[in-house]
Amino acid sequence: MNNKISFYIKDFISSYMPKTRNMATNTIKTYTNTILDFIKFVDEKKLKIEEIEVKDFNFELIEEFIKWLRETKENSISTVNNKIACIKSFTSYLIIRDLSNFDHLLKIKSIKMLKQAPNIPKYLTEKEVELLFKSIEINKYDDLKHLTILVVMYDCGLRVTELCNLKKEDIIIEKDYVKIIVKNAKNQKFRITYLSKDAKNILQKYLKEKGKTYETDEYLFVNKYNNKYSRNGIYSILKKRYKDCKEKCSDKSLFTIEISPHILRH
């Protein structure tokens, strides 16, 4: 049996997560980044990842790694806790693959999450949301598209990935309302949400203009390359429109928080 941690890291990333567990791409990316941090930590300790064995992957080493994340990388408590969760998941995988190290690997899973002060929820006020939408002047098709993206995300409380994955077939327009079928990443579950009357009018205007373009009909929103938007693409639109609105706003007591799609949908 191979006892090198590097062997199991490679198998965890290339086979176990995407094939055995069928994890989402973003989850795999998060786990992989944590492991890359661990490799960097090991390197700074003047150790070689290729020489570390499973028996060396222990409670004490992970405690040092956590300390390094906080003090050297200056990660926030929430970020460190996410990485602890990733390490515990990798540890569970190691236990399955190497029962001979069961006892000391199980000890790693007992590591506690770091305590943090409760977060005060951040959100935009109704006035700020109204000003944000009104600040988008419709001079060209992209302006209308950006407004529709933000209105639909806000009105339906959509996650970014849900917004990106919306297809035209998911939009059912009736006389008095718009029903939207929101599917998860694997299309295995769905929920129904509805648009307000004002949002419906904006969406219908957008769909009419979209029909005059060369954009694909598959996805509701696509970028300039005719591909569905990425999470970063949506974030860039929101960040730009929020910044423009903030600069136009004379009331400096408004728009004081750092915007994100998560904040908009709440």
PDB file of C-alpha atoms in Angstrom:
ATOM      1  CA  MET A   1       0.000   0.000   0.000  1.00  0.00           C
ATOM      2  CA  ASN A   2       1.282   3.458  -0.908  1.00  0.00           C
ATOM      3  CA  ASN A   3       1.904   5.468   2.272  1.00  0.00           C
ATOM      4  CA  LYS A   4       2.849   8.841   0.768  1.00  0.00           C
ATOM      5  CA  ILE A   5       0.426  11.698   1.373  1.00  0.00           C
ATOM      6  CA  SER A   6       1.174  13.110  -2.105  1.00  0.00           C
ATOM      7  CA  PHE A   7      -0.255   9.949  -3.688  1.00  0.00           C
ATOM      8  CA  TYR A   8      -3.528  10.374  -1.826  1.00  0.00           C
ATOM      9  CA  ILE A   9      -3.696  14.114  -2.531  1.00  0.00           C
ATOM     10  CA  LYS A  10      -3.471  13.429  -6.249  1.00  0.00           C
ATOM     11  CA  ASP A  11      -6.145  10.710  -6.086  1.00  0.00           C
ATOM     12  CA  PHE A  12      -8.423  12.876  -3.906  1.00  0.00           C
ATOM     13  CA  ILE A  13      -8.321  15.764  -6.367  1.00  0.00           C
ATOM     14  CA  SER A  14      -8.311  13.919  -9.683  1.00  0.00           C
ATOM     15  CA  SER A  15     -10.554  10.950  -8.927  1.00  0.00           C
ATOM     16  CA  TYR A  16     -12.325  10.850  -5.568  1.00  0.00           C
ATOM     17  CA  MET A  17     -13.968  14.292  -5.618  1.00  0.00           C
ATOM     18  CA  PRO A  18     -15.012  14.528  -9.289  1.00  0.00           C
ATOM     19  CA  LYS A  19     -15.758  10.844  -9.949  1.00  0.00           C
ATOM     20  CA  THR A  20     -16.510   8.946  -6.739  1.00  0.00           C
ATOM     21  CA  ARG A  21     -18.311  11.806  -4.968  1.00  0.00           C
ATOM     22  CA  ASN A  22     -19.401  13.733  -8.079  1.00  0.00           C
ATOM     23  CA  MET A  23     -18.719  17.020  -6.291  1.00  0.00           C
ATOM     24  CA  ALA A  24     -19.561  20.360  -7.885  1.00  0.00           C
ATOM     25  CA  THR A  25     -16.753  22.181  -9.695  1.00  0.00           C
ATOM     26  CA  ASN A  26     -16.697  25.051  -7.205  1.00  0.00           C
ATOM     27  CA  THR A  27     -16.469  22.638  -4.264  1.00  0.00           C
ATOM     28  CA  ILE A  28     -13.540  20.845  -5.897  1.00  0.00           C
ATOM     29  CA  LYS A  29     -11.843  24.198  -6.478  1.00  0.00           C
ATOM     30  CA  THR A  30     -12.288  25.169  -2.805  1.00  0.00           C
ATOM     31  CA  TYR A  31     -10.885  21.863  -1.553  1.00  0.00           C
ATOM     32  CA  THR A  32      -7.995  22.009  -4.007  1.00  0.00           C
ATOM     33  CA  ASN A  33      -7.047  25.533  -2.910  1.00  0.00           C
ATOM     34  CA  THR A  34      -6.952  24.354   0.714  1.00  0.00           C
ATOM     35  CA  ILE A  35      -4.639  21.502  -0.198  1.00  0.00           C
ATOM     36  CA  LEU A  36      -2.409  23.885  -2.154  1.00  0.00           C
ATOM     37  CA  ASP A  37      -2.215  26.053   0.970  1.00  0.00           C
ATOM     38  CA  PHE A  38      -1.210  22.980   2.961  1.00  0.00           C
ATOM     39  CA  ILE A  39       1.527  22.161   0.443  1.00  0.00           C
ATOM     40  CA  LYS A  40       2.825  25.733   0.684  1.00  0.00           C
ATOM     41  CA  PHE A  41       2.778  25.493   4.483  1.00  0.00           C
ATOM     42  CA  VAL A  42       4.754  22.248   4.332  1.00  0.00           C
ATOM     43  CA  ASP A  43       7.247  23.848   1.951  1.00  0.00           C
ATOM     44  CA  GLU A  44       7.790  26.770   4.338  1.00  0.00           C
ATOM     45  CA  LYS A  45       8.583  24.230   7.062  1.00  0.00           C
ATOM     46  CA  LYS A  46      11.420  23.027   4.804  1.00  0.00           C
ATOM     47  CA  LEU A  47       9.660  19.704   4.283  1.00  0.00           C
ATOM     48  CA  LYS A  48       8.980  17.967   0.997  1.00  0.00           C
ATOM     49  CA  ILE A  49       5.390  16.955   0.357  1.00  0.00           C
ATOM     50  CA  GLU A  50       6.651  13.933  -1.608  1.00  0.00           C
ATOM     51  CA  GLU A  51       8.379  12.584   1.504  1.00  0.00           C
ATOM     52  CA  ILE A  52       5.527  13.053   3.984  1.00  0.00           C
ATOM     53  CA  GLU A  53       3.726   9.842   4.881  1.00  0.00           C
ATOM     54  CA  VAL A  54       0.154   9.385   6.051  1.00  0.00           C
ATOM     55  CA  LYS A  55       1.393   8.765   9.589  1.00  0.00           C
ATOM     56  CA  ASP A  56       2.967  12.249   9.536  1.00  0.00           C
ATOM     57  CA  PHE A  57      -0.365  13.841   8.620  1.00  0.00           C
ATOM     58  CA  ASN A  58      -1.458  14.229  12.219  1.00  0.00           C
ATOM     59  CA  PHE A  59      -3.280  16.423  14.719  1.00  0.00           C
ATOM     60  CA  GLU A  60      -0.177  18.435  15.621  1.00  0.00           C
ATOM     61  CA  LEU A  61       0.694  19.189  11.991  1.00  0.00           C
ATOM     62  CA  ILE A  62      -2.834  20.360  11.206  1.00  0.00           C
ATOM     63  CA  GLU A  63      -2.880  22.540  14.333  1.00  0.00           C
ATOM     64  CA  GLU A  64       0.324  24.183  13.041  1.00  0.00           C
ATOM     65  CA  PHE A  65      -1.287  24.586   9.636  1.00  0.00           C
ATOM     66  CA  ILE A  66      -4.292  26.355  11.184  1.00  0.00           C
ATOM     67  CA  LYS A  67      -2.004  28.693  13.093  1.00  0.00           C
ATOM     68  CA  TRP A  68      -0.089  29.414   9.864  1.00  0.00           C
ATOM     69  CA  LEU A  69      -3.341  30.259   8.056  1.00  0.00           C
ATOM     70  CA  ARG A  70      -4.256  32.783  10.743  1.00  0.00           C
ATOM     71  CA  GLU A  71      -0.861  34.356  11.432  1.00  0.00           C
ATOM     72  CA  THR A  72       1.092  34.068   8.185  1.00  0.00           C
ATOM     73  CA  LYS A  73      -1.659  34.117   5.552  1.00  0.00           C
ATOM     74  CA  GLU A  74      -3.868  36.312   7.745  1.00  0.00           C
ATOM     75  CA  ASN A  75      -7.000  34.395   6.748  1.00  0.00           C
ATOM     76  CA  SER A  76     -10.234  35.381   8.446  1.00  0.00           C
ATOM     77  CA  ILE A  77     -11.775  33.023  10.991  1.00  0.00           C
ATOM     78  CA  SER A  78     -14.565  32.070   8.582  1.00  0.00           C
ATOM     79  CA  THR A  79     -12.011  31.290   5.842  1.00  0.00           C
ATOM     80  CA  VAL A  80      -9.942  29.174   8.225  1.00  0.00           C
ATOM     81  CA  ASN A  81     -13.056  27.307   9.340  1.00  0.00           C
ATOM     82  CA  ASN A  82     -13.874  26.520   5.720  1.00  0.00           C
ATOM     83  CA  LYS A  83     -10.363  25.139   5.287  1.00  0.00           C
ATOM     84  CA  ILE A  84     -10.644  23.083   8.470  1.00  0.00           C
ATOM     85  CA  ALA A  85     -13.796  21.549   6.986  1.00  0.00           C
ATOM     86  CA  CYS A  86     -11.874  20.735   3.805  1.00  0.00           C
ATOM     87  CA  ILE A  87      -9.050  19.115   5.772  1.00  0.00           C
ATOM     88  CA  LYS A  88     -11.563  17.031   7.729  1.00  0.00           C
ATOM     89  CA  SER A  89     -13.150  15.862   4.483  1.00  0.00           C
ATOM     90  CA  PHE A  90      -9.735  14.874   3.122  1.00  0.00           C
ATOM     91  CA  THR A  91      -9.057  13.098   6.414  1.00  0.00           C
ATOM     92  CA  SER A  92     -12.283  11.094   6.073  1.00  0.00           C
ATOM     93  CA  TYR A  93     -11.104  10.040   2.632  1.00  0.00           C
ATOM     94  CA  LEU A  94      -7.711   8.990   4.087  1.00  0.00           C
ATOM     95  CA  ILE A  95      -9.410   6.873   6.747  1.00  0.00           C
ATOM     96  CA  ILE A  96     -11.244   4.973   4.019  1.00  0.00           C
ATOM     97  CA  ARG A  97      -8.036   4.464   2.049  1.00  0.00           C
ATOM     98  CA  ASP A  98      -5.680   3.669   4.947  1.00  0.00           C
ATOM     99  CA  LEU A  99      -7.250   2.024   7.985  1.00  0.00           C
ATOM    100  CA  SER A 100      -3.817   1.365   9.492  1.00  0.00           C
ATOM    101  CA  ASN A 101      -3.682   5.043  10.521  1.00  0.00           C
ATOM    102  CA  PHE A 102      -7.271   5.165  11.750  1.00  0.00           C
ATOM    103  CA  ASP A 103      -6.566   6.347  15.323  1.00  0.00           C
ATOM    104  CA  HIS A 104      -4.394   9.364  14.603  1.00  0.00           C
ATOM    105  CA  LEU A 105      -6.480  10.405  11.573  1.00  0.00           C
ATOM    106  CA  LEU A 106      -9.629  10.268  13.688  1.00  0.00           C
ATOM    107  CA  LYS A 107      -7.975  12.710  16.093  1.00  0.00           C
ATOM    108  CA  ILE A 108      -7.719  15.278  13.274  1.00  0.00           C
ATOM    109  CA  LYS A 109     -11.505  15.110  12.858  1.00  0.00           C
ATOM    110  CA  SER A 110     -11.851  16.202  16.483  1.00  0.00           C
ATOM    111  CA  ILE A 111     -10.274  19.603  15.751  1.00  0.00           C
ATOM    112  CA  LYS A 112     -12.738  22.340  16.673  1.00  0.00           C
ATOM    113  CA  MET A 113     -13.774  25.190  14.444  1.00  0.00           C
ATOM    114  CA  LEU A 114     -12.484  28.603  15.509  1.00  0.00           C
ATOM    115  CA  LYS A 115     -14.937  30.731  17.426  1.00  0.00           C
ATOM    116  CA  GLN A 116     -15.965  34.027  15.945  1.00  0.00           C
ATOM    117  CA  ALA A 117     -18.183  36.901  16.900  1.00  0.00           C
ATOM    118  CA  PRO A 118     -21.680  36.630  15.428  1.00  0.00           C
ATOM    119  CA  ASN A 119     -21.974  38.440  12.119  1.00  0.00           C
ATOM    120  CA  ILE A 120     -24.343  41.373  11.874  1.00  0.00           C
ATOM    121  CA  PRO A 121     -26.285  40.759   8.659  1.00  0.00           C
ATOM    122  CA  LYS A 122     -25.473  43.205   5.876  1.00  0.00           C
ATOM    123  CA  TYR A 123     -28.079  44.182   3.367  1.00  0.00           C
ATOM    124  CA  LEU A 124     -29.216  47.041   1.154  1.00  0.00           C
ATOM    125  CA  THR A 125     -32.163  49.084   2.293  1.00  0.00           C
ATOM    126  CA  GLU A 126     -35.243  49.291   0.069  1.00  0.00           C
ATOM    127  CA  LYS A 127     -34.242  52.858  -0.767  1.00  0.00           C
ATOM    128  CA  GLU A 128     -30.746  51.768  -1.819  1.00  0.00           C
ATOM    129  CA  VAL A 129     -32.125  48.969  -4.007  1.00  0.00           C
ATOM    130  CA  GLU A 130     -34.561  51.397  -5.647  1.00  0.00           C
ATOM    131  CA  LEU A 131     -31.790  53.939  -6.295  1.00  0.00           C
ATOM    132  CA  LEU A 132     -29.485  51.224  -7.652  1.00  0.00           C
ATOM    133  CA  PHE A 133     -32.036  50.086 -10.215  1.00  0.00           C
ATOM    134  CA  LYS A 134     -33.054  53.642 -11.169  1.00  0.00           C
ATOM    135  CA  SER A 135     -29.409  54.637 -11.646  1.00  0.00           C
ATOM    136  CA  ILE A 136     -29.021  52.251 -14.593  1.00  0.00           C
ATOM    137  CA  GLU A 137     -29.826  54.387 -17.625  1.00  0.00           C
ATOM    138  CA  ILE A 138     -31.005  52.297 -20.574  1.00  0.00           C
ATOM    139  CA  ASN A 139     -28.937  53.696 -23.434  1.00  0.00           C
ATOM    140  CA  LYS A 140     -28.005  50.373 -24.996  1.00  0.00           C
ATOM    141  CA  TYR A 141     -28.875  46.682 -24.873  1.00  0.00           C
ATOM    142  CA  ASP A 142     -26.214  45.836 -22.246  1.00  0.00           C
ATOM    143  CA  ASP A 143     -27.728  48.397 -19.873  1.00  0.00           C
ATOM    144  CA  LEU A 144     -31.098  46.677 -20.141  1.00  0.00           C
ATOM    145  CA  LYS A 145     -29.485  43.270 -19.734  1.00  0.00           C
ATOM    146  CA  HIS A 146     -27.588  44.351 -16.600  1.00  0.00           C
ATOM    147  CA  LEU A 147     -30.729  45.850 -15.076  1.00  0.00           C
ATOM    148  CA  THR A 148     -32.690  42.671 -15.776  1.00  0.00           C
ATOM    149  CA  ILE A 149     -29.954  40.504 -14.260  1.00  0.00           C
ATOM    150  CA  LEU A 150     -29.957  42.506 -11.035  1.00  0.00           C
ATOM    151  CA  VAL A 151     -33.743  42.792 -10.839  1.00  0.00           C
ATOM    152  CA  VAL A 152     -34.295  39.065 -11.364  1.00  0.00           C
ATOM    153  CA  MET A 153     -31.585  38.129  -8.864  1.00  0.00           C
ATOM    154  CA  TYR A 154     -33.027  40.500  -6.247  1.00  0.00           C
ATOM    155  CA  ASP A 155     -36.720  39.818  -6.866  1.00  0.00           C
ATOM    156  CA  CYS A 156     -36.337  36.033  -6.801  1.00  0.00           C
ATOM    157  CA  GLY A 157     -33.574  35.865  -4.187  1.00  0.00           C
ATOM    158  CA  LEU A 158     -31.405  33.831  -6.562  1.00  0.00           C
ATOM    159  CA  ARG A 159     -27.927  32.556  -5.856  1.00  0.00           C
ATOM    160  CA  VAL A 160     -25.409  33.522  -8.540  1.00  0.00           C
ATOM    161  CA  THR A 161     -25.099  29.984  -9.883  1.00  0.00           C
ATOM    162  CA  GLU A 162     -28.891  29.715 -10.074  1.00  0.00           C
ATOM    163  CA  LEU A 163     -29.033  32.961 -12.052  1.00  0.00           C
ATOM    164  CA  CYS A 164     -26.245  31.845 -14.413  1.00  0.00           C
ATOM    165  CA  ASN A 165     -27.987  28.526 -15.072  1.00  0.00           C
ATOM    166  CA  LEU A 166     -31.404  30.013 -15.875  1.00  0.00           C
ATOM    167  CA  LYS A 167     -32.641  29.002 -19.307  1.00  0.00           C
ATOM    168  CA  LYS A 168     -35.393  30.577 -21.362  1.00  0.00           C
ATOM    169  CA  GLU A 169     -37.416  27.402 -20.938  1.00  0.00           C
ATOM    170  CA  ASP A 170     -37.385  28.024 -17.160  1.00  0.00           C
ATOM    171  CA  ILE A 171     -39.339  31.272 -17.619  1.00  0.00           C
ATOM    172  CA  ILE A 172     -43.119  30.897 -17.798  1.00  0.00           C
ATOM    173  CA  ILE A 173     -44.882  34.187 -18.524  1.00  0.00           C
ATOM    174  CA  GLU A 174     -48.579  34.328 -17.696  1.00  0.00           C
ATOM    175  CA  LYS A 175     -50.973  37.245 -17.917  1.00  0.00           C
ATOM    176  CA  ASP A 176     -50.650  38.339 -14.302  1.00  0.00           C
ATOM    177  CA  TYR A 177     -47.286  36.919 -13.257  1.00  0.00           C
ATOM    178  CA  VAL A 178     -43.995  35.311 -14.255  1.00  0.00           C
ATOM    179  CA  LYS A 179     -43.109  31.898 -12.843  1.00  0.00           C
ATOM    180  CA  ILE A 180     -39.443  30.910 -12.770  1.00  0.00           C
ATOM    181  CA  ILE A 181     -38.267  27.336 -12.300  1.00  0.00           C
ATOM    182  CA  VAL A 182     -34.989  27.473 -10.391  1.00  0.00           C
ATOM    183  CA  LYS A 183     -32.943  24.275 -10.726  1.00  0.00           C
ATOM    184  CA  ASN A 184     -29.896  23.258  -8.757  1.00  0.00           C
ATOM    185  CA  ALA A 185     -26.509  22.684 -10.415  1.00  0.00           C
ATOM    186  CA  LYS A 186     -27.330  19.066 -11.329  1.00  0.00           C
ATOM    187  CA  ASN A 187     -30.986  19.699 -12.280  1.00  0.00           C
ATOM    188  CA  GLN A 188     -32.026  17.097  -9.691  1.00  0.00           C
ATOM    189  CA  LYS A 189     -34.134  19.456  -7.577  1.00  0.00           C
ATOM    190  CA  PHE A 190     -36.022  22.648  -8.328  1.00  0.00           C
ATOM    191  CA  ARG A 191     -38.100  25.331  -6.694  1.00  0.00           C
ATOM    192  CA  ILE A 192     -40.635  27.791  -8.043  1.00  0.00           C
ATOM    193  CA  THR A 193     -40.332  31.546  -7.591  1.00  0.00           C
ATOM    194  CA  TYR A 194     -42.250  34.497  -8.985  1.00  0.00           C
ATOM    195  CA  LEU A 195     -41.463  37.971 -10.310  1.00  0.00           C
ATOM    196  CA  SER A 196     -43.255  41.122  -9.232  1.00  0.00           C
ATOM    197  CA  LYS A 197     -45.247  43.104 -11.792  1.00  0.00           C
ATOM    198  CA  ASP A 198     -42.496  45.730 -12.220  1.00  0.00           C
ATOM    199  CA  ALA A 199     -39.830  43.036 -12.622  1.00  0.00           C
ATOM    200  CA  LYS A 200     -42.048  41.252 -15.138  1.00  0.00           C
ATOM    201  CA  ASN A 201     -42.220  44.398 -17.292  1.00  0.00           C
ATOM    202  CA  ILE A 202     -38.425  44.745 -17.270  1.00  0.00           C
ATOM    203  CA  LEU A 203     -37.962  41.057 -18.131  1.00  0.00           C
ATOM    204  CA  GLN A 204     -40.429  41.207 -21.019  1.00  0.00           C
ATOM    205  CA  LYS A 205     -38.706  44.275 -22.444  1.00  0.00           C
ATOM    206  CA  TYR A 206     -35.351  42.505 -22.156  1.00  0.00           C
ATOM    207  CA  LEU A 207     -36.637  39.340 -23.876  1.00  0.00           C
ATOM    208  CA  LYS A 208     -38.023  41.426 -26.722  1.00  0.00           C
ATOM    209  CA  GLU A 209     -34.653  43.116 -27.267  1.00  0.00           C
ATOM    210  CA  LYS A 210     -32.772  39.842 -26.811  1.00  0.00           C
ATOM    211  CA  GLY A 211     -34.820  38.406 -29.666  1.00  0.00           C
ATOM    212  CA  LYS A 212     -33.312  41.033 -31.984  1.00  0.00           C
ATOM    213  CA  THR A 213     -29.723  39.964 -31.211  1.00  0.00           C
ATOM    214  CA  TYR A 214     -27.574  37.015 -32.248  1.00  0.00           C
ATOM    215  CA  GLU A 215     -27.465  35.714 -28.683  1.00  0.00           C
ATOM    216  CA  THR A 216     -28.210  32.050 -28.036  1.00  0.00           C
ATOM    217  CA  ASP A 217     -31.722  31.258 -26.899  1.00  0.00           C
ATOM    218  CA  GLU A 218     -30.589  28.502 -24.538  1.00  0.00           C
ATOM    219  CA  TYR A 219     -29.622  30.607 -21.513  1.00  0.00           C
ATOM    220  CA  LEU A 220     -31.554  33.619 -20.267  1.00  0.00           C
ATOM    221  CA  PHE A 221     -28.379  35.667 -19.839  1.00  0.00           C
ATOM    222  CA  VAL A 222     -25.166  35.280 -21.865  1.00  0.00           C
ATOM    223  CA  ASN A 223     -21.959  37.303 -22.056  1.00  0.00           C
ATOM    224  CA  LYS A 224     -20.369  38.910 -25.102  1.00  0.00           C
ATOM    225  CA  TYR A 225     -18.922  35.531 -26.117  1.00  0.00           C
ATOM    226  CA  ASN A 226     -22.428  34.034 -26.232  1.00  0.00           C
ATOM    227  CA  ASN A 227     -21.689  31.836 -23.209  1.00  0.00           C
ATOM    228  CA  LYS A 228     -23.637  31.769 -19.972  1.00  0.00           C
ATOM    229  CA  TYR A 229     -22.242  34.141 -17.367  1.00  0.00           C
ATOM    230  CA  SER A 230     -19.738  32.978 -14.779  1.00  0.00           C
ATOM    231  CA  ARG A 231     -20.017  33.916 -11.109  1.00  0.00           C
ATOM    232  CA  ASN A 232     -17.223  36.453 -11.610  1.00  0.00           C
ATOM    233  CA  GLY A 233     -19.054  37.932 -14.592  1.00  0.00           C
ATOM    234  CA  ILE A 234     -22.199  38.586 -12.538  1.00  0.00           C
ATOM    235  CA  TYR A 235     -20.148  39.970  -9.656  1.00  0.00           C
ATOM    236  CA  SER A 236     -18.365  42.378 -12.035  1.00  0.00           C
ATOM    237  CA  ILE A 237     -21.695  43.689 -13.346  1.00  0.00           C
ATOM    238  CA  LEU A 238     -23.047  44.222  -9.835  1.00  0.00           C
ATOM    239  CA  LYS A 239     -19.835  45.832  -8.607  1.00  0.00           C
ATOM    240  CA  LYS A 240     -19.693  48.254 -11.548  1.00  0.00           C
ATOM    241  CA  ARG A 241     -23.357  49.281 -11.314  1.00  0.00           C
ATOM    242  CA  TYR A 242     -23.128  49.673  -7.534  1.00  0.00           C
ATOM    243  CA  LYS A 243     -20.019  51.849  -7.869  1.00  0.00           C
ATOM    244  CA  ASP A 244     -21.658  54.031 -10.536  1.00  0.00           C
ATOM    245  CA  CYS A 245     -24.756  54.472  -8.366  1.00  0.00           C
ATOM    246  CA  LYS A 246     -22.695  55.319  -5.293  1.00  0.00           C
ATOM    247  CA  GLU A 247     -20.807  58.011  -7.198  1.00  0.00           C
ATOM    248  CA  LYS A 248     -24.066  59.563  -8.423  1.00  0.00           C
ATOM    249  CA  CYS A 249     -25.744  59.487  -5.018  1.00  0.00           C
ATOM    250  CA  SER A 250     -25.611  62.791  -3.095  1.00  0.00           C
ATOM    251  CA  ASP A 251     -26.531  61.132   0.217  1.00  0.00           C
ATOM    252  CA  LYS A 252     -23.202  59.803   1.499  1.00  0.00           C
ATOM    253  CA  SER A 253     -24.909  57.880   4.300  1.00  0.00           C
ATOM    254  CA  LEU A 254     -26.103  55.410   1.670  1.00  0.00           C
ATOM    255  CA  PHE A 255     -24.168  52.665  -0.131  1.00  0.00           C
ATOM    256  CA  THR A 256     -21.576  52.305   2.642  1.00  0.00           C
ATOM    257  CA  ILE A 257     -21.247  48.511   2.610  1.00  0.00           C
ATOM    258  CA  GLU A 258     -19.174  46.413   0.228  1.00  0.00           C
ATOM    259  CA  ILE A 259     -21.572  44.895  -2.272  1.00  0.00           C
ATOM    260  CA  SER A 260     -21.810  41.246  -3.247  1.00  0.00           C
ATOM    261  CA  PRO A 261     -24.474  39.090  -4.922  1.00  0.00           C
ATOM    262  CA  HIS A 262     -25.207  37.508  -1.539  1.00  0.00           C
ATOM    263  CA  ILE A 263     -26.014  40.923  -0.069  1.00  0.00           C
ATOM    264  CA  LEU A 264     -28.230  41.900  -3.016  1.00  0.00           C
ATOM    265  CA  ARG A 265     -30.351  38.757  -2.802  1.00  0.00           C
ATOM    266  CA  HIS A 266     -31.084  39.503   0.866  1.00  0.00           C
TER     267      HIS A 266
END
